[in-house]
Coordinates of C-alpha atoms and ligand atoms in Angstrom, one line a residue:
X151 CA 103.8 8.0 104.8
X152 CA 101.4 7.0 102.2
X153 CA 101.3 9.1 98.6
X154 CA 99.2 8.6 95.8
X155 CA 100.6 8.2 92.4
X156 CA 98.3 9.7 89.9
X157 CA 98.2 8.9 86.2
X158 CA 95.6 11.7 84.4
X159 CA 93.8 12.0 81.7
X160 CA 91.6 8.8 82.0
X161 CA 87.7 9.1 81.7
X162 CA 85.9 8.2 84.8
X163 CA 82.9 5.8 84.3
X164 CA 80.6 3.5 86.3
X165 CA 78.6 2.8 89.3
X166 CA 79.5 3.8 93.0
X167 CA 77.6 3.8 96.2
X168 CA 78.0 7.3 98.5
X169 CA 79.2 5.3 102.3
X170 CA 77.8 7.0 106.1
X171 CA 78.5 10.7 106.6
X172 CA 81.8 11.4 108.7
X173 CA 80.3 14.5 110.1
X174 CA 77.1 12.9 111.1
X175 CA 78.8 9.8 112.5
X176 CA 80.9 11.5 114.7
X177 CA 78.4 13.4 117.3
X178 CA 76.3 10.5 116.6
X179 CA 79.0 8.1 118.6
X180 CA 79.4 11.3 121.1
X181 CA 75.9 11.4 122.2
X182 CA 75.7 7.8 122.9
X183 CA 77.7 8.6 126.0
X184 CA 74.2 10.0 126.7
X185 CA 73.0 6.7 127.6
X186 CA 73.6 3.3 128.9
X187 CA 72.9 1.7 125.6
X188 CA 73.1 -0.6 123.1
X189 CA 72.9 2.3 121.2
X190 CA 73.5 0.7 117.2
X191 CA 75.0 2.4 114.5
X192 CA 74.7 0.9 111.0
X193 CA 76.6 3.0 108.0
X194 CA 79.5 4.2 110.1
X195 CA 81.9 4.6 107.3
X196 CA 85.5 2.6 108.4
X197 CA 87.5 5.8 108.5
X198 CA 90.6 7.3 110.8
X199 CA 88.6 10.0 112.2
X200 CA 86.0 7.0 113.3
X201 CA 88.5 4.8 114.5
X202 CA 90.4 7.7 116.5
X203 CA 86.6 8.7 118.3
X204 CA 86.0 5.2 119.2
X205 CA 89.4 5.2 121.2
X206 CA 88.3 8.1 122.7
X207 CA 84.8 6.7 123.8
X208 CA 86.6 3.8 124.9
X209 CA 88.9 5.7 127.0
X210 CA 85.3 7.5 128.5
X211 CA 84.2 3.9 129.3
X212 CA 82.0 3.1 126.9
X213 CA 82.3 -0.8 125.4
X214 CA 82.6 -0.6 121.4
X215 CA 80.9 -4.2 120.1
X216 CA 82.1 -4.7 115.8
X217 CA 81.5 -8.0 115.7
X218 CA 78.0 -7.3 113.2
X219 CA 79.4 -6.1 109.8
X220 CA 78.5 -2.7 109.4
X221 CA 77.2 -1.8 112.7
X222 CA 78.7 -0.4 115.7
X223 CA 77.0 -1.7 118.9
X224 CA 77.7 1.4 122.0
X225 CA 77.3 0.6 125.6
X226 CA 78.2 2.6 128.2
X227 CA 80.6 0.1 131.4
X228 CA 82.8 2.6 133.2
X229 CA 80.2 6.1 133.6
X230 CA 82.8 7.6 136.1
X231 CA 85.6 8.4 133.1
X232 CA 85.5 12.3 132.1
X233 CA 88.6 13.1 130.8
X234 CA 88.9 13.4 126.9
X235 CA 92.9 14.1 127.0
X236 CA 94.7 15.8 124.4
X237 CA 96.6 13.2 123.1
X238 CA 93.5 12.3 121.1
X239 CA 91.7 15.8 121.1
X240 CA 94.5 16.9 118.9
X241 CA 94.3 14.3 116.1
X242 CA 90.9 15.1 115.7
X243 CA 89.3 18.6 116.7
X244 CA 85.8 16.7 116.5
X245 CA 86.7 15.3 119.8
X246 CA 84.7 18.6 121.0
X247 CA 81.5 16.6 120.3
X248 CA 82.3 14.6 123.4
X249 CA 81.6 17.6 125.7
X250 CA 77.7 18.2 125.9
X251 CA 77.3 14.5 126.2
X252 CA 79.7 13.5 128.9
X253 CA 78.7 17.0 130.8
X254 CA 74.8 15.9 130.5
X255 CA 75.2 12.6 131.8
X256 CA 78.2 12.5 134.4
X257 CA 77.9 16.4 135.4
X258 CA 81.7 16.6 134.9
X259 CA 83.6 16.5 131.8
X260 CA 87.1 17.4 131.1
X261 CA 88.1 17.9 127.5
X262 CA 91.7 19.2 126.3
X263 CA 91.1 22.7 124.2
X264 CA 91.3 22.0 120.5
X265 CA 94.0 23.8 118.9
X266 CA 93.9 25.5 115.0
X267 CA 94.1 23.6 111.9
X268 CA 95.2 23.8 108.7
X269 CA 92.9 26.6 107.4
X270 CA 92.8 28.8 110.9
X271 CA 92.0 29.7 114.6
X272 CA 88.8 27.9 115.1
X273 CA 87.3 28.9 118.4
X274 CA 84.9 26.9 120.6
X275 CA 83.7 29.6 122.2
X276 CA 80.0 29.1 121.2
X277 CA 80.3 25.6 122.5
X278 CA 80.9 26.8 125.7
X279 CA 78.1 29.9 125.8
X280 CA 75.7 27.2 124.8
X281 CA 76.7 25.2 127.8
X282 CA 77.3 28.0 130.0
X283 CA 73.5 29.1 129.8
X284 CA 72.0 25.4 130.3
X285 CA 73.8 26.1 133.9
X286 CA 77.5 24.8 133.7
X287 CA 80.7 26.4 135.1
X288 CA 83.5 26.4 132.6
X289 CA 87.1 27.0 133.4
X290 CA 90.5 26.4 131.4
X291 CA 93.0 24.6 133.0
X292 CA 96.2 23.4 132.2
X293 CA 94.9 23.4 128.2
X294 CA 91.8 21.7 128.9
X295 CA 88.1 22.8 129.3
X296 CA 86.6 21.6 132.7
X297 CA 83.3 21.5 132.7
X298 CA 80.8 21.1 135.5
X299 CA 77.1 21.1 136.6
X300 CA 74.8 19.6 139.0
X301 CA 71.8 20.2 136.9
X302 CA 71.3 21.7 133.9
X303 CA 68.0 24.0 133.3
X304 CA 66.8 24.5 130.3
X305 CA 66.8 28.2 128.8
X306 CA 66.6 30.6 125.3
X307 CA 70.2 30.2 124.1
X308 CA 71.7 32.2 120.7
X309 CA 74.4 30.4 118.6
X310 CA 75.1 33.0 115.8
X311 CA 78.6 33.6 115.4
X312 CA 80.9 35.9 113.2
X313 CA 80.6 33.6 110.7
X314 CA 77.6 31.9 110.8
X315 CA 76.1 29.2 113.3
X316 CA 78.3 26.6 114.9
X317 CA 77.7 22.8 113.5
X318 CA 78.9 20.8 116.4
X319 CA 78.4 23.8 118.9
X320 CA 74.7 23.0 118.4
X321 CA 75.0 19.2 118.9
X322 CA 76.9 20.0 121.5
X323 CA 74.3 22.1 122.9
X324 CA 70.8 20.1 121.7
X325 CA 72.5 17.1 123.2
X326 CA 73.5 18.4 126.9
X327 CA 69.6 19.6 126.6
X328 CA 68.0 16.5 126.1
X329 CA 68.3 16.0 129.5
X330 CA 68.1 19.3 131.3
X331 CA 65.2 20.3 133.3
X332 CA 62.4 22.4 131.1
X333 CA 62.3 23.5 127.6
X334 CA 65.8 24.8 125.5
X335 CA 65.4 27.1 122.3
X336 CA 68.6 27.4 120.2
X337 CA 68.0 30.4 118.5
X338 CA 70.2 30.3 115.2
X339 CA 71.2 27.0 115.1
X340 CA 73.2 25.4 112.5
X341 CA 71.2 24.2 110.1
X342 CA 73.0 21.5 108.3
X343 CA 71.7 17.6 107.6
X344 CA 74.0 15.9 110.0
X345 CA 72.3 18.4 112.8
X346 CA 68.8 17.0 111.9
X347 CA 70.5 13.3 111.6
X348 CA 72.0 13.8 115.0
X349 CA 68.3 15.0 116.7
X350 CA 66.5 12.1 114.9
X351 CA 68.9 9.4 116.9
X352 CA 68.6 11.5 120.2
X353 CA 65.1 11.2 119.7
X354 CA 64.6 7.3 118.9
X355 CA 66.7 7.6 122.3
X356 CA 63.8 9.0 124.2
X357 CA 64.7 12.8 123.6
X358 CA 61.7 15.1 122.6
X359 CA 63.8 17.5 120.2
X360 CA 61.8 19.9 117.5
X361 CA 63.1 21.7 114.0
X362 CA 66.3 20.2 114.1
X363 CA 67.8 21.1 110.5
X364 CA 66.2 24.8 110.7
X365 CA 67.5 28.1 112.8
X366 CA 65.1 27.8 115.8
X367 CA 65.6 24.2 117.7
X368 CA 63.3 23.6 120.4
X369 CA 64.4 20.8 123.5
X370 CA 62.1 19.3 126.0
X371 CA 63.9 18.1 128.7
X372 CA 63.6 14.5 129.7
X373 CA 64.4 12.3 132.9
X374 CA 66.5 10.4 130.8
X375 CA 67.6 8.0 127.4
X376 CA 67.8 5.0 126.2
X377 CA 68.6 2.3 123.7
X378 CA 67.8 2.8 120.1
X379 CA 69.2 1.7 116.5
X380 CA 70.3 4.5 114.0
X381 CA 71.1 4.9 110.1
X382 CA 74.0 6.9 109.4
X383 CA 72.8 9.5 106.6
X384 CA 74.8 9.1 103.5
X385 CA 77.8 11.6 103.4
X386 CA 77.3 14.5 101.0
X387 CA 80.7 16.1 100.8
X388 CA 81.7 12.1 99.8
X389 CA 79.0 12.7 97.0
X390 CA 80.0 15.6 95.8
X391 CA 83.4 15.1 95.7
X392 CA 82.8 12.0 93.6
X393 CA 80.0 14.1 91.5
X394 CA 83.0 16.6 90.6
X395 CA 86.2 13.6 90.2
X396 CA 83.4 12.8 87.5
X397 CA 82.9 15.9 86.0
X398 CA 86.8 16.8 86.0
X399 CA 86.9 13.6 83.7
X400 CA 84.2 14.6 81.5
X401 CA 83.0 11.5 83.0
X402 CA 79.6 9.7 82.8
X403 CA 79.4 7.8 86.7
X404 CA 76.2 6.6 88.4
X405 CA 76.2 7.6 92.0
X406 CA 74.1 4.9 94.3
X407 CA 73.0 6.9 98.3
X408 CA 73.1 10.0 96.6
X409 CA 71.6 12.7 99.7
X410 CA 69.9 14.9 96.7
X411 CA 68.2 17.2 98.9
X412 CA 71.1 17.9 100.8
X413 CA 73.5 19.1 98.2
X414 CA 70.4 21.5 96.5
X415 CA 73.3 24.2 96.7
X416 CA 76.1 22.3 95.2
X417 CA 73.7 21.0 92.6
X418 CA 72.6 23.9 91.3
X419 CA 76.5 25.1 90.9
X420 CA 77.3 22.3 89.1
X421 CA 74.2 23.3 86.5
X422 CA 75.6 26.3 86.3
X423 CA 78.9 24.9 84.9
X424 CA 77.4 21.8 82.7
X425 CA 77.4 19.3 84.7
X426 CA 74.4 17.5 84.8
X427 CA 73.4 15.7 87.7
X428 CA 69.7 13.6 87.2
X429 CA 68.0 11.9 89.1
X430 CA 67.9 8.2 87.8
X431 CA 64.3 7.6 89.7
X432 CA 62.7 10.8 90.7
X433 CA 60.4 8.8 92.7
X434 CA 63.3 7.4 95.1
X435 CA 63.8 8.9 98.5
X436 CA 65.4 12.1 97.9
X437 CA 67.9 11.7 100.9
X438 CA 69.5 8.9 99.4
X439 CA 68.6 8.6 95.8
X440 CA 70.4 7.4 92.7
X441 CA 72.1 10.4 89.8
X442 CA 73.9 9.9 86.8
X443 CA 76.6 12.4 86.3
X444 CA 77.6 14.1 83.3
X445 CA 79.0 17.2 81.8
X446 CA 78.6 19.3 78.6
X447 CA 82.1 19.1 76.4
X448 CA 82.9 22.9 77.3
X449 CA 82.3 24.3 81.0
X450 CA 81.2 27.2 82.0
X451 CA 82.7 29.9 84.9
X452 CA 80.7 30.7 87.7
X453 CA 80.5 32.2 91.3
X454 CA 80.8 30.4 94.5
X455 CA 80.4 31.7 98.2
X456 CA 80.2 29.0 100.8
X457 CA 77.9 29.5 103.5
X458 CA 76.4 27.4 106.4
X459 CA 73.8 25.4 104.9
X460 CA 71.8 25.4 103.0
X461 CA 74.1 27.2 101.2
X462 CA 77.2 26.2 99.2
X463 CA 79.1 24.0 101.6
X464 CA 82.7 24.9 102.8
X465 CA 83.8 21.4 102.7
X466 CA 83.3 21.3 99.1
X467 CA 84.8 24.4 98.0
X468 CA 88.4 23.0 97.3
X469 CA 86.9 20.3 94.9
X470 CA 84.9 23.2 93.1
X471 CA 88.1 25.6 92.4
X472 CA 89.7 22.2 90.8
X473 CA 86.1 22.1 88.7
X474 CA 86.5 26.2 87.7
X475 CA 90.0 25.6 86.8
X476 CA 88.9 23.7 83.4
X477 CA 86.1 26.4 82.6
X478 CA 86.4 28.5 79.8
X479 CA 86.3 31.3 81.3
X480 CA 87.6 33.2 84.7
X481 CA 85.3 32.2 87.9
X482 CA 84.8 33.8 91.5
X483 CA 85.5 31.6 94.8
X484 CA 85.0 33.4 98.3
X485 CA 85.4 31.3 101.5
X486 CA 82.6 32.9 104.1
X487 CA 83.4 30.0 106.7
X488 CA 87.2 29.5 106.7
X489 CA 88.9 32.8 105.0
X490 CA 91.7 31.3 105.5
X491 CA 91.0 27.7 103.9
X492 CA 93.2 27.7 100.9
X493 CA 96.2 25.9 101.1
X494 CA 95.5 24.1 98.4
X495 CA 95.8 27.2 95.7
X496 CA 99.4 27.4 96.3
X497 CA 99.5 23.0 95.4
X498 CA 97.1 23.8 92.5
X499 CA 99.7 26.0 90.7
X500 CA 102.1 24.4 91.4
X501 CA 100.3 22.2 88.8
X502 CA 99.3 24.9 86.3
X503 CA 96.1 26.3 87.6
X504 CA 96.1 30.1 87.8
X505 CA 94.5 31.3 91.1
X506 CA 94.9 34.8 92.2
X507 CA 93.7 35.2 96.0
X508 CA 93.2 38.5 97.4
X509 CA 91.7 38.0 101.4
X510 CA 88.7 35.5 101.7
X511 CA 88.3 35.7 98.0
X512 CA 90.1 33.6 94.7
X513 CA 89.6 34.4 91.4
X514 CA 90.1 31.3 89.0
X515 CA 91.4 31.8 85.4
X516 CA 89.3 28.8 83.7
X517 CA 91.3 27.1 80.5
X518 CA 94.5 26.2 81.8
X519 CA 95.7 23.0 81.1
X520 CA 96.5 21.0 84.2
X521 CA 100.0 19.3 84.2
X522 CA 101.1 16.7 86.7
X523 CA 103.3 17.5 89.5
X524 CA 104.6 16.5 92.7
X525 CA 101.8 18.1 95.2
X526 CA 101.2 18.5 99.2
X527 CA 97.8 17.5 100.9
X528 CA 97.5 19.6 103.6
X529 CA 93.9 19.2 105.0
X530 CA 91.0 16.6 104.2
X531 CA 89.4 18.4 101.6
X532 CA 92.6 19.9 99.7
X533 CA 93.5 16.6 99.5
X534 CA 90.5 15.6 97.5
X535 CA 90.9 18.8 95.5
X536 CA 94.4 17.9 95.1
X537 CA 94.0 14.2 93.5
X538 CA 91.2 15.5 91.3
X539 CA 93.7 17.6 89.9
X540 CA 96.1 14.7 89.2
X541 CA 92.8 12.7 87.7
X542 CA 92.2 15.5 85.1
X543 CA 95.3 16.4 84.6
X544 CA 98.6 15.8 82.0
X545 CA 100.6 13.2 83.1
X546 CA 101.7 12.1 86.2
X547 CA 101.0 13.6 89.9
X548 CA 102.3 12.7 92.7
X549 CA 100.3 13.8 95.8
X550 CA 101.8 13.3 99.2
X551 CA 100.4 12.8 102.8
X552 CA 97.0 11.1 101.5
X553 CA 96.8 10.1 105.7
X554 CA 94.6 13.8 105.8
X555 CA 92.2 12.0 102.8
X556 CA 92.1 9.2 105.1
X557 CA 90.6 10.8 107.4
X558 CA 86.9 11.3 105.5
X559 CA 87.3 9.0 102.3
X560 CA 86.8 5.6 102.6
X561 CA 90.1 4.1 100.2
X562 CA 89.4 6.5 98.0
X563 CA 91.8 5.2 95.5
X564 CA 90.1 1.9 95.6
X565 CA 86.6 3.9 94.4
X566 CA 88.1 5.9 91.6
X567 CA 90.0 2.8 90.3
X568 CA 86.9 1.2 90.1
X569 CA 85.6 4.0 88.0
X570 CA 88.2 3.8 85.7
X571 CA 91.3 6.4 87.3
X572 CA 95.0 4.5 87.2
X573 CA 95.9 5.3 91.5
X574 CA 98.4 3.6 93.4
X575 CA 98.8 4.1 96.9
X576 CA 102.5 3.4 97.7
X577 CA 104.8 4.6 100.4
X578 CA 106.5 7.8 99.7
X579 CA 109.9 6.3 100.9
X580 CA 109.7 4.6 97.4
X581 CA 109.8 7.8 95.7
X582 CA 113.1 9.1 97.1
X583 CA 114.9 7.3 94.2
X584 CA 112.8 8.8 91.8
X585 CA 113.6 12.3 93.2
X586 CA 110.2 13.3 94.0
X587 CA 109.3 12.8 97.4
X588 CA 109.0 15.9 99.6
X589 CA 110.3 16.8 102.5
X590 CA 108.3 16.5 105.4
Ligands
EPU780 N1 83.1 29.3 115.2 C1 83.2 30.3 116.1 N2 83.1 29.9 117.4 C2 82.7 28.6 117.8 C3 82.6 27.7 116.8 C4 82.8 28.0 115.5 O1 83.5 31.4 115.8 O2 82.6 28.4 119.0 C5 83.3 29.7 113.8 C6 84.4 28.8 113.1 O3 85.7 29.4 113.3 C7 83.9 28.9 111.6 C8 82.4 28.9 111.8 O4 82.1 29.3 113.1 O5 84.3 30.1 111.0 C9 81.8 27.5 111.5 O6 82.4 26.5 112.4 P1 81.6 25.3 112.9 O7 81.7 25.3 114.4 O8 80.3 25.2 112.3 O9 82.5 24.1 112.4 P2 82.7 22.7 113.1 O10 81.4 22.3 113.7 O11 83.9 22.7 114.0 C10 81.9 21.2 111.1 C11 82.6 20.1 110.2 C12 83.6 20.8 109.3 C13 82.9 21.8 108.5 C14 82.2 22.9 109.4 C15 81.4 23.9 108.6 C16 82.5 18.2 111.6 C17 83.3 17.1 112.3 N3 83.2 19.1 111.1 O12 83.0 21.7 111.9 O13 84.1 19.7 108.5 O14 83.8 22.5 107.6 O15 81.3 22.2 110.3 O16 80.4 23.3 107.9 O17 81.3 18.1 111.5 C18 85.6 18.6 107.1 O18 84.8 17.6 107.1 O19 86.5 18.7 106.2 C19 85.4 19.7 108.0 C20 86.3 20.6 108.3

C-alpha cells in the first residue's frame, strides 16, 4: 500500500489550480443514466472514487467514451441492467446516487445497502422516503434495496433529518422527479453547491427544476431527457484544503478556480484565525475566482460547528483542527453532521497535538509544536488533515494508507511539491526496514 513520506517545516508558495468537485461529479455521472445521451462531462477530476462509479455505470450499461482529454462522453447501450451489486457499492457509499436515476428511467433498480464508514452508521433512510412518496415500493433483500415503480407521481416530500438535510438523498430524489408525472416540492432540501450543480445539468437535459441550492426545490415533471454538455463546478473541500496546507505553512499560494462563494463559511473562519484569503480580481466570477492566501505570523483560536451548508462544512473540519492546533490559544470544534468523525484526533496526538474530545465536541489546545510521527489515514478527509500535519510539522512523518486521499485529491503529493512541500509517495513495504511501517 502507498504511504506518504513527509518532510515538515517547508514554506508552501506558488500557484495552483482547484480541479472538478468529487461530490458534484459523482450524481452528475448517476443521473446520466437518466437519459440516452451523449451526456458530456468536462472537469471530472481523474480520481478512484470516479473511476470506481464509471465501472459501475458501465456495469448499468451505459458506454463511457475518454477518448477527448478532460471530458467524459455518457451514453446509455444496455437500458435493461438494474443491479448496482455490492462488490462496488461497498468501495464507495456514493454508489447510492445510482438509485433515483436507474428507478426513474428503467422502473426497477436494485442497489446493495451501503454499509457504515469510518466516522459512523450512515443511514439511507431519507433516500428511500423521498422515493417512497414519488410512488415506489422499497423492499430489502438479501442486503440490497429493490426498488420498483411503474410510474412515479409527483408529490410534497420532506427531507429533514436528525441531523440536517440529506446531500445525495435530494439528488436522489430531484432526479427520480425529473421525470415523474406533475409537480415535486422537496421541502428541506440540502442545500449545498453540488445540489444546485447537479439541477443545472438535469436541466440543460430537458428537466424544469426550480431553487435548487435553497431548502424548498420545486420539480416539473417532464416526458423525458436528453443530451446536454456540463461543467463540473470546481471542488471546494479541494480548495480549502489547499487554502489551509497554506496557512499551516505560514504560506503565501495563489489558488486558480477558487468556488469563493461557496466556501463563505470556511472563509470567514479562516479570518477569524489570520489567514487571509483575497480575492486577486474581485471582478472575476465568484464561483471560480482567483485568491491569494496568507496568514498573520501568530494565529488566533476560534470556534467551529459544521453544519449543512451554508454553514461550516463537515468535510473540512479535520483540515481546520490541524489549523487550531498552531493557534495561540485553546479552540472549540463540534461535529453536528458526523459525531462520530474523529478518527483522526487519536493520529494527531500521536504527533503532539493536544485534543481533548468529550461526545460530538473537541477542544483544541493551540501552541503545541507538531513533531513528526508515523501516522494512520483512516478516511478521505483525516487523511488530508493528517499530511497537513506532517507539512507543518518537525521532522519527518510518515502517513500510511494515502489510497483513502486518493479517493478525493487528485496526486495530491504532486500539487504540494509543486508548492514547495518535500512528499514522496512510496510503498509502505519499503518502510519495514526502517521500522516504521504499521500493521495493517
Ligand atoms: N442521514 C440520515 N438519513 C439519510 C441520509 C443521511 O440520517 O437517509 C444523516 C447522515 O447520517 C448524516 C447527515 O444526515 O448525519 C448528512 O448526510 P448526507 O446524506 O447529507 O451525506 P451524503 O450525501 O451521504 C455527502 C458527501 C459527504 C459529506 C456529506 C455532508 C458525497 C459523495 N458525499 O454525503 O462527503 O460529508 O454529504 O456534507 O457527496 C467526503 O467527501 O469526504 C464526504 C464524506
Amino acid at each position: 500500500m502507498d504511504c506518504f513520506r513527509i518532510e515538515g517545516g517547508r514554506r508552501l508558495s506558488g500557484r495552483m489550480t482547484v480541479e472538478g468537485a468529487k461530490n458534484a461529479a459523482l450524481p452528475l455521472m448517476a443521473a446520466t443514466l437518466l437519459a440516452d445521451g451523449p451526456i458530456d462531462l468536462h472537469d471530472v477530476p481523474d480520481l478512484s472514487d470516479i473511476r470506481n462509479m464509471m465501472r459501475l455505470l458501465v456495469e448499468l450499461g451505459i458506454e463511457i467514451d475518454e477518448s477527448v482529454p478532460g471530458r467524459l462522453r455518457f451514453q446509455t447501450v444496455d437500458p435493461t441492467a438494474i443491479h448496482a451489486r455490492y462488490d462496488i457499492v461497498r468501495t464507495m457509499r456514493a454508489s447510492i446516487c445510482v438509485l433515483g436515476p436507474l428507478l426513474a428511467r428503467r422502473r426497477r433498480a436494485i442497489v446493495s445497502m451501503p454499509g457504515g464508514c469510518a466516522f459512523g452508521s450512515r443511514p439511507v433512510d431519507l433516500h428511500l422516503r423521498g422515493l417512497e412518496a414519488l410512488g415506489a415500493t422499497i423492499t430489502l433483500d438479501g442486503g440490497d434495496i429493490h426498488c420498483r415503480a411503474d410510474r412515479l407521481r409527483g408529490t410534497t416530500i420532506f427531507l429533514g433529518g436528525p441531523f440536517g438535510s440529506t446531500v445525495l438523498g435530494t439528488a436522489n430524489v430531484m432526479s427520480a422527479a425529473t421525470v415523474a408525472e406533475g409537480t415535486t416540492i422537496i421541502e428541506s432540501a440540502a442545500c449545498e453547491p453540488e445540489i444546485a450543480d447537479l439541477a443545472r445539468l438535469l436541466n440543460a437535459m430537458g428537466a424544469r427544476i426550480e431553487g435548487a441550492g435553497t431548502p424548498r426545490i420545486v420539480i416539473h415533471g417532464v416526458d423525458e431527457l436528453g443530451p446536454a454538455t456540463h461543467r463540473v463546478m470546481p471542488d471546494r473541500i479541494v480548495a480549502g484544503t489547499y487554502a489551509a496546507a497554506a496557512a499551516v505553512t505560514n504560506g503565501d499560494v495563489e489558488i486558480a478556480g477558487f468556488p469563493y462563494d461557496a466556501l463563505l463559511a470556511a472563509i470567514d473562519r479562516f479570518q477569524e484565525i489570520g489567514v487571509n484569503v483575497e480575492r486577486l480580481d474581485p471582478a472575476e466570477d465568484p464561483t471560480r475566482c482567483t485568491v491569494r492566501v496568507t496568514s498573520e505570523r501568530s494565529l488566533r483560536p476560534t470556534i467551529i460547528t459544521t453544519q449543512p451548508h451554508p454553514g461550516f462544512p463537515t468535510d473540512l473540519q479535520a483540515q481546520f483542527m490541524t489549523l487550531l492546533c498552531l493557534a495561540q490559544g485553546n479552540s472549540i470544534i463540534t461535529e453536528k453532521i458526523y459525531p462520530e468523525r474523529f478518527m483522526h484526533v487519536a493520529e494527531l496526538s500521536r504527533m503532539g497535538a493536544t485534543l481533548i474530545r468529550q461526545g460530538p465536541t473537541v477542544m483544541v489546545v493551540g501552541g503545541r509544536e507538531l513533531v513528526g510521527a508515523p501516522v494512520m489515514a483512516s478516511d478521505l478527509r483525516a487523511s488530508a488533515c493528517l499530511v497537513m500535519a506532517g507539512l507543518a510539522a518537525r521532522g519527518e512523518t510518515i502517513v500510511n494508507r494515502v489510497y483513502h486521499l486518493d479517493r478525493g485529491y487528485v496526486r495530491m503529493e504532486e500539487t504540494l511539491n509543486m508548492l514547495g512541500a518535500s512528499i514522496e509517495r512510496i510503498d509502505d513495504r519499503e518502510l519495514v526496514g526502517e521500522g516504521v511501517a504499521v500493521e495493517a
